[in-house]
PDB file of C-alpha atoms in Angstrom:
ATOM      1  CA  UNK X   1     -49.202 -10.100  61.407  1.00  0.00           C
ATOM      2  CA  UNK X   2     -45.899 -10.968  62.748  1.00  0.00           C
ATOM      3  CA  UNK X   3     -45.514 -13.861  60.007  1.00  0.00           C
ATOM      4  CA  UNK X   4     -46.342 -11.354  57.301  1.00  0.00           C
ATOM      5  CA  UNK X   5     -43.572  -8.896  58.185  1.00  0.00           C
ATOM      6  CA  UNK X   6     -41.079 -11.683  58.504  1.00  0.00           C
ATOM      7  CA  UNK X   7     -42.197 -12.896  55.085  1.00  0.00           C
ATOM      8  CA  UNK X   8     -41.868  -9.358  53.565  1.00  0.00           C
ATOM      9  CA  UNK X   9     -38.315  -9.026  55.063  1.00  0.00           C
ATOM     10  CA  UNK X  10     -37.336 -12.300  53.533  1.00  0.00           C
ATOM     11  CA  UNK X  11     -38.698 -11.370  50.090  1.00  0.00           C
ATOM     12  CA  UNK X  12     -36.723  -8.048  50.342  1.00  0.00           C
ATOM     13  CA  UNK X  13     -33.670  -9.922  51.288  1.00  0.00           C
ATOM     14  CA  UNK X  14     -34.081 -12.305  48.420  1.00  0.00           C
ATOM     15  CA  UNK X  15     -34.732  -9.470  45.868  1.00  0.00           C
ATOM     16  CA  UNK X  16     -31.817  -7.481  47.124  1.00  0.00           C
ATOM     17  CA  UNK X  17     -29.618 -10.519  46.660  1.00  0.00           C
ATOM     18  CA  UNK X  18     -30.590 -10.890  42.979  1.00  0.00           C
ATOM     19  CA  UNK X  19     -30.253  -7.143  42.514  1.00  0.00           C
ATOM     20  CA  UNK X  20     -26.640  -6.888  43.781  1.00  0.00           C
ATOM     21  CA  UNK X  21     -24.845 -10.173  43.590  1.00  0.00           C
ATOM     22  CA  UNK X  22     -26.689 -12.246  40.776  1.00  0.00           C
ATOM     23  CA  UNK X  23     -25.289 -12.505  37.202  1.00  0.00           C
ATOM     24  CA  UNK X  24     -28.281 -10.690  35.839  1.00  0.00           C
ATOM     25  CA  UNK X  25     -27.991  -7.721  38.233  1.00  0.00           C
ATOM     26  CA  UNK X  26     -26.294  -4.629  38.667  1.00  0.00           C
ATOM     27  CA  UNK X  27     -23.094  -6.133  37.375  1.00  0.00           C
ATOM     28  CA  UNK X  28     -24.522  -7.092  33.987  1.00  0.00           C
ATOM     29  CA  UNK X  29     -25.985  -3.610  33.550  1.00  0.00           C
ATOM     30  CA  UNK X  30     -22.306  -2.045  34.142  1.00  0.00           C
ATOM     31  CA  UNK X  31     -20.930  -4.379  31.624  1.00  0.00           C
ATOM     32  CA  UNK X  32     -23.505  -3.569  29.280  1.00  0.00           C
ATOM     33  CA  UNK X  33     -23.025  -0.062  29.696  1.00  0.00           C
ATOM     34  CA  UNK X  34     -19.484  -0.384  28.879  1.00  0.00           C
ATOM     35  CA  UNK X  35     -20.125  -2.353  25.857  1.00  0.00           C
ATOM     36  CA  UNK X  36     -22.421   0.262  24.602  1.00  0.00           C
ATOM     37  CA  UNK X  37     -19.972   2.920  25.150  1.00  0.00           C
ATOM     38  CA  UNK X  38     -17.354   0.849  23.275  1.00  0.00           C
ATOM     39  CA  UNK X  39     -19.963   0.360  20.128  1.00  0.00           C
ATOM     40  CA  UNK X  40     -20.614   3.974  20.207  1.00  0.00           C
ATOM     41  CA  UNK X  41     -16.884   4.803  19.921  1.00  0.00           C
ATOM     42  CA  UNK X  42     -16.579   2.355  17.001  1.00  0.00           C
ATOM     43  CA  UNK X  43     -19.805   3.612  15.326  1.00  0.00           C
ATOM     44  CA  UNK X  44     -18.415   7.324  15.325  1.00  0.00           C
ATOM     45  CA  UNK X  45     -15.088   6.171  13.993  1.00  0.00           C
ATOM     46  CA  UNK X  46     -16.673   4.054  11.174  1.00  0.00           C
ATOM     47  CA  UNK X  47     -19.256   7.004  10.638  1.00  0.00           C
ATOM     48  CA  UNK X  48     -16.309   9.459  10.054  1.00  0.00           C
ATOM     49  CA  UNK X  49     -14.535   7.179   7.583  1.00  0.00           C
ATOM     50  CA  UNK X  50     -17.941   6.653   5.666  1.00  0.00           C
ATOM     51  CA  UNK X  51     -18.151  10.373   5.310  1.00  0.00           C
ATOM     52  CA  UNK X  52     -14.526  10.664   4.145  1.00  0.00           C
ATOM     53  CA  UNK X  53     -15.301   7.982   1.616  1.00  0.00           C
ATOM     54  CA  UNK X  54     -18.435   9.610   0.331  1.00  0.00           C
ATOM     55  CA  UNK X  55     -16.618  13.034  -0.128  1.00  0.00           C
ATOM     56  CA  UNK X  56     -14.049  11.089  -2.102  1.00  0.00           C
ATOM     57  CA  UNK X  57     -16.587   9.283  -4.189  1.00  0.00           C
ATOM     58  CA  UNK X  58     -18.292  12.761  -4.851  1.00  0.00           C
ATOM     59  CA  UNK X  59     -15.025  14.215  -5.859  1.00  0.00           C
ATOM     60  CA  UNK X  60     -14.229  11.450  -8.229  1.00  0.00           C
ATOM     61  CA  UNK X  61     -17.627  11.749  -9.986  1.00  0.00           C
ATOM     62  CA  UNK X  62     -17.681  15.449 -10.182  1.00  0.00           C
ATOM     63  CA  UNK X  63     -14.208  16.322 -11.573  1.00  0.00           C
ATOM     64  CA  UNK X  64     -11.233  15.129 -13.306  1.00  0.00           C
ATOM     65  CA  UNK X  65      -8.636  16.806 -10.981  1.00  0.00           C
ATOM     66  CA  UNK X  66      -9.427  14.067  -8.211  1.00  0.00           C
ATOM     67  CA  UNK X  67      -9.319  11.231 -10.701  1.00  0.00           C
ATOM     68  CA  UNK X  68      -6.044  12.553 -12.144  1.00  0.00           C
ATOM     69  CA  UNK X  69      -4.487  12.987  -8.787  1.00  0.00           C
ATOM     70  CA  UNK X  70      -5.874   9.350  -7.954  1.00  0.00           C
ATOM     71  CA  UNK X  71      -4.230   7.921 -11.064  1.00  0.00           C
ATOM     72  CA  UNK X  72      -0.892   9.746 -10.636  1.00  0.00           C
ATOM     73  CA  UNK X  73      -0.473   8.744  -6.815  1.00  0.00           C
ATOM     74  CA  UNK X  74      -1.875   5.183  -7.110  1.00  0.00           C
ATOM     75  CA  UNK X  75      -1.049   4.185 -10.477  1.00  0.00           C
ATOM     76  CA  UNK X  76       2.027   6.181 -11.395  1.00  0.00           C
ATOM     77  CA  UNK X  77       0.554   7.597 -14.494  1.00  0.00           C
ATOM     78  CA  UNK X  78       1.769  10.763 -16.208  1.00  0.00           C
ATOM     79  CA  UNK X  79      -0.065  12.819 -18.922  1.00  0.00           C
ATOM     80  CA  UNK X  80       0.936  12.730 -22.418  1.00  0.00           C
ATOM     81  CA  UNK X  81       2.769  16.197 -22.401  1.00  0.00           C
ATOM     82  CA  UNK X  82       4.915  15.249 -19.500  1.00  0.00           C
ATOM     83  CA  UNK X  83       8.301  13.562 -19.083  1.00  0.00           C
ATOM     84  CA  UNK X  84       9.151  11.059 -16.485  1.00  0.00           C
ATOM     85  CA  UNK X  85      12.288  11.245 -14.697  1.00  0.00           C
ATOM     86  CA  UNK X  86      13.431   8.904 -12.027  1.00  0.00           C
ATOM     87  CA  UNK X  87      16.324   9.861  -9.575  1.00  0.00           C
ATOM     88  CA  UNK X  88      18.296   7.025  -8.164  1.00  0.00           C
ATOM     89  CA  UNK X  89      20.902   7.780  -5.735  1.00  0.00           C
ATOM     90  CA  UNK X  90      24.408   6.520  -6.066  1.00  0.00           C
ATOM     91  CA  UNK X  91      25.494   3.572  -3.999  1.00  0.00           C
ATOM     92  CA  UNK X  92      27.851   4.611  -1.194  1.00  0.00           C
ATOM     93  CA  UNK X  93      26.968   8.302  -1.203  1.00  0.00           C
ATOM     94  CA  UNK X  94      28.476   9.944   1.928  1.00  0.00           C
ATOM     95  CA  UNK X  95      25.947  12.617   2.516  1.00  0.00           C
ATOM     96  CA  UNK X  96      22.783  14.382   1.261  1.00  0.00           C
ATOM     97  CA  UNK X  97      24.796  17.527   0.237  1.00  0.00           C
ATOM     98  CA  UNK X  98      26.993  15.809  -2.193  1.00  0.00           C
ATOM     99  CA  UNK X  99      25.676  16.626  -5.660  1.00  0.00           C
ATOM    100  CA  UNK X 100      24.901  13.804  -7.962  1.00  0.00           C
ATOM    101  CA  UNK X 101      25.896  13.782 -11.569  1.00  0.00           C
ATOM    102  CA  UNK X 102      22.969  14.398 -14.171  1.00  0.00           C
ATOM    103  CA  UNK X 103      21.579  11.218 -15.548  1.00  0.00           C
ATOM    104  CA  UNK X 104      22.545   9.874 -18.818  1.00  0.00           C
ATOM    105  CA  UNK X 105      19.816  10.506 -21.500  1.00  0.00           C
ATOM    106  CA  UNK X 106      17.748   7.508 -22.442  1.00  0.00           C
ATOM    107  CA  UNK X 107      17.272   7.545 -26.205  1.00  0.00           C
ATOM    108  CA  UNK X 108      14.264   5.201 -26.095  1.00  0.00           C
ATOM    109  CA  UNK X 109      12.428   7.621 -23.501  1.00  0.00           C
ATOM    110  CA  UNK X 110      13.355  10.645 -25.409  1.00  0.00           C
ATOM    111  CA  UNK X 111      11.947   9.196 -28.653  1.00  0.00           C
ATOM    112  CA  UNK X 112       8.753   8.022 -27.017  1.00  0.00           C
ATOM    113  CA  UNK X 113       8.068  11.458 -25.366  1.00  0.00           C
ATOM    114  CA  UNK X 114       8.206  12.891 -28.725  1.00  0.00           C
TER     115      UNK X 114
END
């Protein structure tokens, strides 16, 4: 009976060693939990981006306002009934409250706009 108790105690110590100190014990579980938490945060961020992209695709498919806005901002396009004016600051302008002279008319641009 005494030998059985010693054998059981030795088995208990061996299992405790594997649980607390081995590479596949508690330290591995903690590392995996932190990896899962990091993946969940990444998944939430990517999921939010997917929702935004899906909403943008839906807007582009449904109406022309989103498509027109995208063409204006990304491609610099203008509508047929609009005129394009580019304001270029003078070199050596002292301050923002100094008025700029009006730009000279461009005969090619005004002929093309008509």
